[in-house]
PDB file of C-alpha atoms in Angstrom:
ATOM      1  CA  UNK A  97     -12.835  23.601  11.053  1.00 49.00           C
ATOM      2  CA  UNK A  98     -16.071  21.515  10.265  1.00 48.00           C
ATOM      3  CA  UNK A  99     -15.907  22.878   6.896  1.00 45.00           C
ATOM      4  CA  UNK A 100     -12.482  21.874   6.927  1.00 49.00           C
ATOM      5  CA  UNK A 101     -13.251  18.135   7.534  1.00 53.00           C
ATOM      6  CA  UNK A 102     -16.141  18.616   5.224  1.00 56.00           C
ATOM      7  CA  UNK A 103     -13.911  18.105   2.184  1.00 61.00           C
ATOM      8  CA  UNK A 104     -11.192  15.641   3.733  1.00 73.00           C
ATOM      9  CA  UNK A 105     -11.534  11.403   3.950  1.00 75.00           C
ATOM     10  CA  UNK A 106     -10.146  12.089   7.325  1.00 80.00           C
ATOM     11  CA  UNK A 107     -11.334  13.982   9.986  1.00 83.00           C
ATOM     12  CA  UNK A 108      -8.821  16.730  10.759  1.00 81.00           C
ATOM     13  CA  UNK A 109      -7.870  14.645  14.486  1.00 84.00           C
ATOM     14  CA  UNK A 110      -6.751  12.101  12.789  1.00 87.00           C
ATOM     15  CA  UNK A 111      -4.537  13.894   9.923  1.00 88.00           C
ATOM     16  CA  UNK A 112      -1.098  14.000  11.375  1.00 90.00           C
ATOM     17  CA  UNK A 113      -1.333  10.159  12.281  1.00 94.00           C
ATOM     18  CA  UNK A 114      -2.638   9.798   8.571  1.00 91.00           C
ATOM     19  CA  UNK A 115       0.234  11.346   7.017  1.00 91.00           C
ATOM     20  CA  UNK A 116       2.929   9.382   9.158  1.00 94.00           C
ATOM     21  CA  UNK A 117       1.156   6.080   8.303  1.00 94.00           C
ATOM     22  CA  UNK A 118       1.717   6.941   4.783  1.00 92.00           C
ATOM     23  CA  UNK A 119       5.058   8.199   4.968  1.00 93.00           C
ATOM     24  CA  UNK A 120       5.777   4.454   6.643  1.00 97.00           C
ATOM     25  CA  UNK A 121       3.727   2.972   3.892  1.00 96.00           C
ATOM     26  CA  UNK A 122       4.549   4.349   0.817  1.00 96.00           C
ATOM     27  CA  UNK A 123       8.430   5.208   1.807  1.00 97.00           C
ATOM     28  CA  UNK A 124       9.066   1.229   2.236  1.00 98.00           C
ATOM     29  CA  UNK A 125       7.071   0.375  -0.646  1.00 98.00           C
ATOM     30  CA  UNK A 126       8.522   2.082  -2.948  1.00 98.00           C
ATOM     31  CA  UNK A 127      11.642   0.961  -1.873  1.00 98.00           C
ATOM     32  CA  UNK A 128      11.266  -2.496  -1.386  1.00 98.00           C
ATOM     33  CA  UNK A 129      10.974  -2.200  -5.499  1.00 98.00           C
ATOM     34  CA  UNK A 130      14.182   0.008  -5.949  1.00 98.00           C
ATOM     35  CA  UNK A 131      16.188  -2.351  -3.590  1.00 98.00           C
ATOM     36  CA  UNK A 132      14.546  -5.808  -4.913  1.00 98.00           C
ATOM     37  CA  UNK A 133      15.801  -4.332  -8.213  1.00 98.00           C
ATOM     38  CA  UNK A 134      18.979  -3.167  -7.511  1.00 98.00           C
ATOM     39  CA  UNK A 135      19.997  -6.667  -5.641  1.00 97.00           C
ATOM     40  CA  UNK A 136      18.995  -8.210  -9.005  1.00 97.00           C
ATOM     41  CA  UNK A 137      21.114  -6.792 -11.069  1.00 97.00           C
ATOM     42  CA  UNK A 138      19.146  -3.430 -12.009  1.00 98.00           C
ATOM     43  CA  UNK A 139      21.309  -0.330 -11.317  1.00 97.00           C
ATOM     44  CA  UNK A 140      18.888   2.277 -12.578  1.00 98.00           C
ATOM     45  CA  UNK A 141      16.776   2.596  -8.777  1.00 97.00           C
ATOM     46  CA  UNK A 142      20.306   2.946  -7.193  1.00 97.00           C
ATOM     47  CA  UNK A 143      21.192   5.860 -10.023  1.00 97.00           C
ATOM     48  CA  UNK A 144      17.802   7.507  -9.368  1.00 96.00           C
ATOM     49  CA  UNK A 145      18.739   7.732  -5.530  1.00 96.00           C
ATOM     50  CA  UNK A 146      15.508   5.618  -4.861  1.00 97.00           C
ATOM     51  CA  UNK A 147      17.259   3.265  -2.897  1.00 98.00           C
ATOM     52  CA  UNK A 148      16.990   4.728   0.194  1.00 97.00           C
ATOM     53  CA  UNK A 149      14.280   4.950   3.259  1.00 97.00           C
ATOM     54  CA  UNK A 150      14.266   8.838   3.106  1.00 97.00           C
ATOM     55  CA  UNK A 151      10.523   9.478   2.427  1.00 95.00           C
ATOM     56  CA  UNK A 152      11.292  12.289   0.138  1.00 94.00           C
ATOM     57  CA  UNK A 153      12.817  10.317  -2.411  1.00 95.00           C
ATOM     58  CA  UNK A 154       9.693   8.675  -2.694  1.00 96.00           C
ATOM     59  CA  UNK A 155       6.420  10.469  -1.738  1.00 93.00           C
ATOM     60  CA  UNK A 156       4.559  12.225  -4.494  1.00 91.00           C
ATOM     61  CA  UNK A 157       2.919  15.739  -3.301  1.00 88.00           C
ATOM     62  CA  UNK A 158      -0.686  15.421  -5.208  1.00 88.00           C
ATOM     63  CA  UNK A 159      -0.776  11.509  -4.825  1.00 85.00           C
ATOM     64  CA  UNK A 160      -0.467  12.520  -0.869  1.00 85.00           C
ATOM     65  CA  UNK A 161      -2.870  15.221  -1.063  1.00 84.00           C
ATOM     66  CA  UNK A 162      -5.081  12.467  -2.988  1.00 81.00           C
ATOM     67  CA  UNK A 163      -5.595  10.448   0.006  1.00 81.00           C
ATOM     68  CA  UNK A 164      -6.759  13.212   2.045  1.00 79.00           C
ATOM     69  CA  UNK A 165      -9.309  13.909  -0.211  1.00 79.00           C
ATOM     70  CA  UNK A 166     -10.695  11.269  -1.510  1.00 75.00           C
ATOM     71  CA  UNK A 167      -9.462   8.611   0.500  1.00 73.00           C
ATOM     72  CA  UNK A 168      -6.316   6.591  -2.075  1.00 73.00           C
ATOM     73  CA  UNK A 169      -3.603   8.074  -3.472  1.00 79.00           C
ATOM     74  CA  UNK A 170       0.240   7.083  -4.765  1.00 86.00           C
ATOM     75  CA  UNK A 171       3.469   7.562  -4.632  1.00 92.00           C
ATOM     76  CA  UNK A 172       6.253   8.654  -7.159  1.00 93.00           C
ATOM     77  CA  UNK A 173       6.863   5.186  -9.158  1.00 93.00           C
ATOM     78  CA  UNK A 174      10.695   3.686  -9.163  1.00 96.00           C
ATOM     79  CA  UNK A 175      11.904   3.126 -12.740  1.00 96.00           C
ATOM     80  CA  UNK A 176      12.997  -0.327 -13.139  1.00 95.00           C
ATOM     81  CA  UNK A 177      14.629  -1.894 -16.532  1.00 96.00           C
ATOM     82  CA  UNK A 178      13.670  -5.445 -16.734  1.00 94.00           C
ATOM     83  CA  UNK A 179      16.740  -5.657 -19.340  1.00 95.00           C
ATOM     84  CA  UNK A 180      19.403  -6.120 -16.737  1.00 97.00           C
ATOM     85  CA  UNK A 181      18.049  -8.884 -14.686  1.00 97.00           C
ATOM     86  CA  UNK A 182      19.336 -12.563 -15.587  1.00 95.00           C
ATOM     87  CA  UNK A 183      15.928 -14.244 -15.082  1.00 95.00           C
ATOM     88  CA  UNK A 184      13.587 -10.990 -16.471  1.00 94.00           C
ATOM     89  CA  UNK A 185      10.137 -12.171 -16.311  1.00 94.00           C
ATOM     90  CA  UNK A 186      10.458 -14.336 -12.626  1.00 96.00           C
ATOM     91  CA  UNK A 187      13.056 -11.055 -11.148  1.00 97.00           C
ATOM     92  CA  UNK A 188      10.247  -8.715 -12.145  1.00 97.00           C
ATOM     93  CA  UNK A 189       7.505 -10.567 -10.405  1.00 97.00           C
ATOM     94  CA  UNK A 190       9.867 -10.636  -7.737  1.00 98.00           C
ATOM     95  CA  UNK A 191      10.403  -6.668  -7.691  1.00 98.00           C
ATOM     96  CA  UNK A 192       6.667  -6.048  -8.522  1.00 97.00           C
ATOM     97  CA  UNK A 193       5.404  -7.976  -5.724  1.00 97.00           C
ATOM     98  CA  UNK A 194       7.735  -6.671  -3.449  1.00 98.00           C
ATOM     99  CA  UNK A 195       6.018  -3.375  -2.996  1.00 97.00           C
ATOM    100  CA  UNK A 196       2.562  -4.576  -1.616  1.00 97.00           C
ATOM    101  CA  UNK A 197       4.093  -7.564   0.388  1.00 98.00           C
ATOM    102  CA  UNK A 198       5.809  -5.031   2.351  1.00 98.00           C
ATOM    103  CA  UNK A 199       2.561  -2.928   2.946  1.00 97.00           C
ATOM    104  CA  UNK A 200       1.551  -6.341   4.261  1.00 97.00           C
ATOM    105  CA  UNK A 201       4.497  -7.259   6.357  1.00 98.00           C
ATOM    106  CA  UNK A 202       3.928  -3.057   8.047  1.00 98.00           C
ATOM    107  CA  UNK A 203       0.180  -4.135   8.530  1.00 97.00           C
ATOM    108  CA  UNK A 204       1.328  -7.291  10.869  1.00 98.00           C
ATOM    109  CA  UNK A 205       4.267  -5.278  12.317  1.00 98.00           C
ATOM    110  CA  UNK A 206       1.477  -2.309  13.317  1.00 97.00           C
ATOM    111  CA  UNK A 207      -0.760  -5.600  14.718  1.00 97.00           C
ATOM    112  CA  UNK A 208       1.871  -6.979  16.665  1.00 97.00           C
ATOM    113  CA  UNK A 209       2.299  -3.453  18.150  1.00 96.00           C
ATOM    114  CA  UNK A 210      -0.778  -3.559  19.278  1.00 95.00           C
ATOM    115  CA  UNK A 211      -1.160  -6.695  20.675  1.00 96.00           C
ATOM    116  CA  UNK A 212       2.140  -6.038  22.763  1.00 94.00           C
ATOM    117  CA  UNK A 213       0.826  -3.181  24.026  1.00 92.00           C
ATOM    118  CA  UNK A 214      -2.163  -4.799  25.169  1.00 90.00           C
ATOM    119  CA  UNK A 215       0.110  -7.698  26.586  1.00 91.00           C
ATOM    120  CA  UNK A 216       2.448  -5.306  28.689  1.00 87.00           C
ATOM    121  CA  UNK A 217      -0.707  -2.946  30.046  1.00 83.00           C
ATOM    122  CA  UNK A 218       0.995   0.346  28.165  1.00 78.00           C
ATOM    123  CA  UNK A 219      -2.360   1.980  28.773  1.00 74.00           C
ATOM    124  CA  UNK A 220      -1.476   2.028  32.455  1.00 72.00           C
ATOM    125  CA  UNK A 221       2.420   2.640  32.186  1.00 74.00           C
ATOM    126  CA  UNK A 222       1.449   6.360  29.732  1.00 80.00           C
ATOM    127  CA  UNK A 223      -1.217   9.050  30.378  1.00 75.00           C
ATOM    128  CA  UNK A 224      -4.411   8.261  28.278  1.00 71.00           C
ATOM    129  CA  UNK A 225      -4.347  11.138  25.593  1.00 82.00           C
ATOM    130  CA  UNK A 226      -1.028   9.139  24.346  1.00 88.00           C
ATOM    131  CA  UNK A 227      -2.383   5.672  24.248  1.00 88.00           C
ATOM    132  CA  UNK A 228      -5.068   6.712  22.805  1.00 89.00           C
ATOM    133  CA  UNK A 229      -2.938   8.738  20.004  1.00 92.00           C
ATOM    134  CA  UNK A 230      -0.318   5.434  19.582  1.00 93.00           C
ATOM    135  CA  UNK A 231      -3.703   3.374  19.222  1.00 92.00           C
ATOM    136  CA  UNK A 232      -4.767   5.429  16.531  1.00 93.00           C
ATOM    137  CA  UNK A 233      -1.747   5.845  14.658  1.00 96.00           C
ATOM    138  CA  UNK A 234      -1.216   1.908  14.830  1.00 96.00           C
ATOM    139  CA  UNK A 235      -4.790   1.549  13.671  1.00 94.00           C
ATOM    140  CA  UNK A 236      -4.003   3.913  10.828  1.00 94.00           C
ATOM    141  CA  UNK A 237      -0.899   2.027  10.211  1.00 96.00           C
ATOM    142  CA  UNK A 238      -3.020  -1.016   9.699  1.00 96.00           C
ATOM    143  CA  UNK A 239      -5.706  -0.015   7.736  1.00 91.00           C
ATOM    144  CA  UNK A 240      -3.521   2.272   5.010  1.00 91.00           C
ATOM    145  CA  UNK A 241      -1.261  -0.480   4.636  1.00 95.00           C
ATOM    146  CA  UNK A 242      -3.912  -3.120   4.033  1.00 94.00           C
ATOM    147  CA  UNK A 243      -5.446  -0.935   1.639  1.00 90.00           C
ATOM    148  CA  UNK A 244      -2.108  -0.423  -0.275  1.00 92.00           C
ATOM    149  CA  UNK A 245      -1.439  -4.204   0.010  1.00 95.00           C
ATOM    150  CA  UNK A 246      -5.192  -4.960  -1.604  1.00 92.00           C
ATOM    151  CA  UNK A 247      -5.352  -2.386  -4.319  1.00 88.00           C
ATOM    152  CA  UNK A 248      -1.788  -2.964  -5.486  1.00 92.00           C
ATOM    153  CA  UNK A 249      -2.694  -5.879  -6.658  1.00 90.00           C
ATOM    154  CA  UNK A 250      -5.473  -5.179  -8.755  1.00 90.00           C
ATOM    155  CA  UNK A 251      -4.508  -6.197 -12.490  1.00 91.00           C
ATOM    156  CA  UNK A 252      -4.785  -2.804 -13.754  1.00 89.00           C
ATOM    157  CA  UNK A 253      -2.106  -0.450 -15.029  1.00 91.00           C
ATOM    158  CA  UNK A 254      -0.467   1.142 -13.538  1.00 88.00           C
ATOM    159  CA  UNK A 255      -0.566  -1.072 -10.426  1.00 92.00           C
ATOM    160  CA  UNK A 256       1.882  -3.620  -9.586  1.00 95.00           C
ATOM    161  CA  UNK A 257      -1.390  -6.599  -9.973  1.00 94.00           C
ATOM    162  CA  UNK A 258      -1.155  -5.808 -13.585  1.00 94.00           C
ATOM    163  CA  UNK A 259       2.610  -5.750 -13.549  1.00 94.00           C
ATOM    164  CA  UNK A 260       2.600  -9.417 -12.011  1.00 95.00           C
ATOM    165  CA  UNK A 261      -0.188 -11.224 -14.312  1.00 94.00           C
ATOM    166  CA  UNK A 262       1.724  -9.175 -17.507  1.00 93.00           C
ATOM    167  CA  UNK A 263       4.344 -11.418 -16.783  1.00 93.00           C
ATOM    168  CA  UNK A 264       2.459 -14.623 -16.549  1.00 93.00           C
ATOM    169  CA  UNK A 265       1.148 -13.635 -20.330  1.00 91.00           C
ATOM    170  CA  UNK A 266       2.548 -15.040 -23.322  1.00 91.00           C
ATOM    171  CA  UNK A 267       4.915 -12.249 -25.148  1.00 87.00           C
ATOM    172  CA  UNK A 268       2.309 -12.188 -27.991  1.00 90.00           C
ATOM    173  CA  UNK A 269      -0.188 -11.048 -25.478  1.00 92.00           C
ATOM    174  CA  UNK A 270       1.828  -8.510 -23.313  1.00 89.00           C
ATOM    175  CA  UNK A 271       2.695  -6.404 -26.972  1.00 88.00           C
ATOM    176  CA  UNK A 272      -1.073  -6.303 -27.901  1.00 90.00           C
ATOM    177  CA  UNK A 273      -2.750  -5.115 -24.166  1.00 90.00           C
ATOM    178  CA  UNK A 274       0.343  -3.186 -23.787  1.00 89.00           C
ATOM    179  CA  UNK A 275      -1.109  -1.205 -26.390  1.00 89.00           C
ATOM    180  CA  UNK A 276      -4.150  -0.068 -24.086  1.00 87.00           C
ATOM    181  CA  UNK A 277      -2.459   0.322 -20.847  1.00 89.00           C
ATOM    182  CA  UNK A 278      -3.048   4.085 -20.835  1.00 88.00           C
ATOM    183  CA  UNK A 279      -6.778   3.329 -20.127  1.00 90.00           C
ATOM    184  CA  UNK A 280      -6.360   1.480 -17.074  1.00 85.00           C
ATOM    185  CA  UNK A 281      -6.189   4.519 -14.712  1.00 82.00           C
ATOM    186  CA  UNK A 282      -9.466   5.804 -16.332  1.00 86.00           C
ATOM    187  CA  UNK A 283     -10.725   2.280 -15.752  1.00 87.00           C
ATOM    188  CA  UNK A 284      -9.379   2.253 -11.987  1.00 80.00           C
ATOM    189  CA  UNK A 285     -10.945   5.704 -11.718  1.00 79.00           C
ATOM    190  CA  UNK A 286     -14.504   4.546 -13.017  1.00 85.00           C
ATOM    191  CA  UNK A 287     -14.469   1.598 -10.610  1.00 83.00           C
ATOM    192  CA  UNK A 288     -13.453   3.638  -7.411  1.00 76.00           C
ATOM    193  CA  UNK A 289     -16.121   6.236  -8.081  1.00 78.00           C
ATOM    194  CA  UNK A 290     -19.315   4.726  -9.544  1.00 83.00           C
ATOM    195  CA  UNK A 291     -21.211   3.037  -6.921  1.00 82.00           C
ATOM    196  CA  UNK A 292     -22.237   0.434  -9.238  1.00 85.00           C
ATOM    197  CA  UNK A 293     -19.014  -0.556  -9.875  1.00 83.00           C
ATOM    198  CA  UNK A 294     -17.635   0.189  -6.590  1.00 78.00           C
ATOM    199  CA  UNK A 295     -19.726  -2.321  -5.086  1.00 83.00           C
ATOM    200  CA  UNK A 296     -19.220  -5.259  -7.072  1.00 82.00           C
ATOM    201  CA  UNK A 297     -15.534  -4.765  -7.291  1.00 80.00           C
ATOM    202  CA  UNK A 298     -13.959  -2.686  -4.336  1.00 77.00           C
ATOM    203  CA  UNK A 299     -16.326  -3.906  -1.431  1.00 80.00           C
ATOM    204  CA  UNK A 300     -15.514  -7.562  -1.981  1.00 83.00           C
ATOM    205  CA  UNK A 301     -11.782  -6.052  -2.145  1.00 81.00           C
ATOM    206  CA  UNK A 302     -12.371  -4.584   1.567  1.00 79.00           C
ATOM    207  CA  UNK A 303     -13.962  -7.975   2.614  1.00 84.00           C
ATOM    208  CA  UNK A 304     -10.807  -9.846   1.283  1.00 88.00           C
ATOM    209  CA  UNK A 305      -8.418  -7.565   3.826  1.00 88.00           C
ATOM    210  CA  UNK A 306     -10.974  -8.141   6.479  1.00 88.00           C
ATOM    211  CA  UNK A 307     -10.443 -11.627   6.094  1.00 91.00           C
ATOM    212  CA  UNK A 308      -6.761 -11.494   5.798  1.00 94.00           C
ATOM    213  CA  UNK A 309      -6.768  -8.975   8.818  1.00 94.00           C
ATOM    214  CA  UNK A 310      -8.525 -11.288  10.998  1.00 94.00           C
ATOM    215  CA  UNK A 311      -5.919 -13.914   9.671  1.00 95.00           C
ATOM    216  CA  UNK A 312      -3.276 -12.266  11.026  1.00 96.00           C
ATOM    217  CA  UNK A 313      -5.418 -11.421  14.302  1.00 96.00           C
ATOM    218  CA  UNK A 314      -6.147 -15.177  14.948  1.00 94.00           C
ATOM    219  CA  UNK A 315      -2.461 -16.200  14.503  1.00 95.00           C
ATOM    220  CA  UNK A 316      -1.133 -13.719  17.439  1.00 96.00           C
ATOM    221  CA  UNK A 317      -4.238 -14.585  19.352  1.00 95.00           C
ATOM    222  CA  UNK A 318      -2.575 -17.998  19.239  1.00 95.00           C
ATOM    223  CA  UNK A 319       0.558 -16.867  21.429  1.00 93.00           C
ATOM    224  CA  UNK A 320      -0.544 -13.811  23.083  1.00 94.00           C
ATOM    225  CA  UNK A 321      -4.225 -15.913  24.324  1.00 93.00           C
ATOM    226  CA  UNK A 322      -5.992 -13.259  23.451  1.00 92.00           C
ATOM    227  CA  UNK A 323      -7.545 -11.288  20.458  1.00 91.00           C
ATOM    228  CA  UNK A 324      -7.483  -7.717  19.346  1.00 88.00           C
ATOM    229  CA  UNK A 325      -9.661  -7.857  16.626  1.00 77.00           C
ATOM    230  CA  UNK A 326     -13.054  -6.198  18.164  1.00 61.00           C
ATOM    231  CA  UNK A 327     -11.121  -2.937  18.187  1.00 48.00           C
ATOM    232  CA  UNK A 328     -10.795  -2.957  14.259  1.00 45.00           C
TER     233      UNK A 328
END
C-alpha cells in the first residue's frame, strides 16, 4: 500500500472522495457547455447525448487516471459549432465560460456545505469517522473545483481561457495563431512540469484561488458570524 501511494497525487484514503469530487466537477462542467450551447441555438451537444448530468457521457478514462497521478487531468471535450448561434463570437464566450464558472459556483456550493454544517453542530448529530469523511469530501470538492475553475482559464489551447480571449481577437488574428494551436498542450505541459516555469506561472495561479477562496469565505462569514477558512 505505501508503494501504492508512492506513485498517486493522492494518498490512497482519500481516493474514493477524489474520484466523486471529480465526477461532480467535470460531469457539470462539461455540461454546462453542451446545455449553454444547445439553449443557443447549437443542436450538435444535444445530438452527441452530452446534454445530460450522467457522468459517463462526459468523463474521459486516462484524463481521470491523469489526476491521480500527477495531480490535473480532463474530461472528454463537448463539440460545439459556433455556426448556429445568432450572435457567434459573444454566444461562444458565453458557452466557453460556462464550464469553469460552474466549477466555481460547485466550489461555493461545497463552502456553504461546510459552513452549514458547522452552523447546525453535524459533528455532534453523526459518529466522527463520517464527519470526518463528509469534511473531506467537501474539502476535495473545493479544492478540485477551484483548480478546474483557475486552470480553465489559462489562454492556452485547448482550454476554455484561450477559447474566450480567441474571441476577443480580431478575425485576422484568430486564422494566423489558429495555425499553432496544436502546441499549446506541449506548452501547458512544459509549464506544469518545469519548476522554473511552474513557479512563475502556476504558483501565482494557486495564490489567485486562495484569494478568491478566502473571498468566498469572508462573504458567508458575513451571515453565518463566523469563518471556516483556517481549516483550508
Amino acid at each position: 500500500m505505501d508503494q501504492l501511494n508512492g506513485l498517486l497525487f493522492y494518498s490512497w484514503e482519500e481516493l474514493p472522495f477524489v474520484f466523486l469530487a471529480l465526477v461532480v466537477g467535470f460531469t457539470v462542467h462539461e455540461f454546462a457547455h453542451a446545455y449553454t450551447a444547445y439553449k443557443f441555438g447549437d443542436p450538435t451537444p444535444k445530438n452527441m447525448g452530452r446534454v445530460t448530468l450522467n457522468p459517463r457521457y462526459h468523463l474521459s478514462l486516462f484524463g481521470t487516471i491523469m489526476i491521480f497521478l500527477i495531480g490535473f487531468g480532463w474530461p472528454k471535450g463537448v463539440l460545439i459549432d459556433r455556426r448556429n448561434f445568432k450572435n457567434p463570437r459573444l454566444m461562444d464566450i458565453i458557452v466557453t465560460a460556462a464550464g469553469p464558472v460552474s466549477n466555481l459556483i460547485i466550489a461555493f456550493i461545497g463552502l456553504l456545505l461546510v459552513f452549514l454544517f458547522q452552523a447546525f453542530d453535524l459533528k455532534d448529530s453523526i459518529s466522527g469517522g463520517s464527519a470526518q469523511a463528509i469534511l473531506l469530501f467537501l474539502g476535495l470538492l473545493i479544492q478540485l473545483n477551484m483548480m478546474l475553475f483557475i486552470f480553465n482559464l489559462i489562454p492556452l489551447p485547448p482550454l476554455d481561457g484561450y477559447g474566450i480571449v480567441k474571441n476577443f481577437l480580431p478575425l485576422r488574428t484568430q486564422l494566423k495563431i489558429s495555425q499553432y494551436e496544436q502546441w499549446g498542450i506541449y506548452v501547458f505541459l512544459l509549464i506544469v512540469f518545469l519548476p522554473p516555469l511552474k513557479k512563475v506561472t502556476i504558483y501565482p495561479l494557486y495564490s489567485l484561488s486562495n484569494s478568491i477562496l478566502k473571498g468566498m469565505n469572508d462573504l458567508l462569514a458575513v451571515f453565518f458570524g463566523f469563518s471556516i477558512l483556517p481549516s483550508y
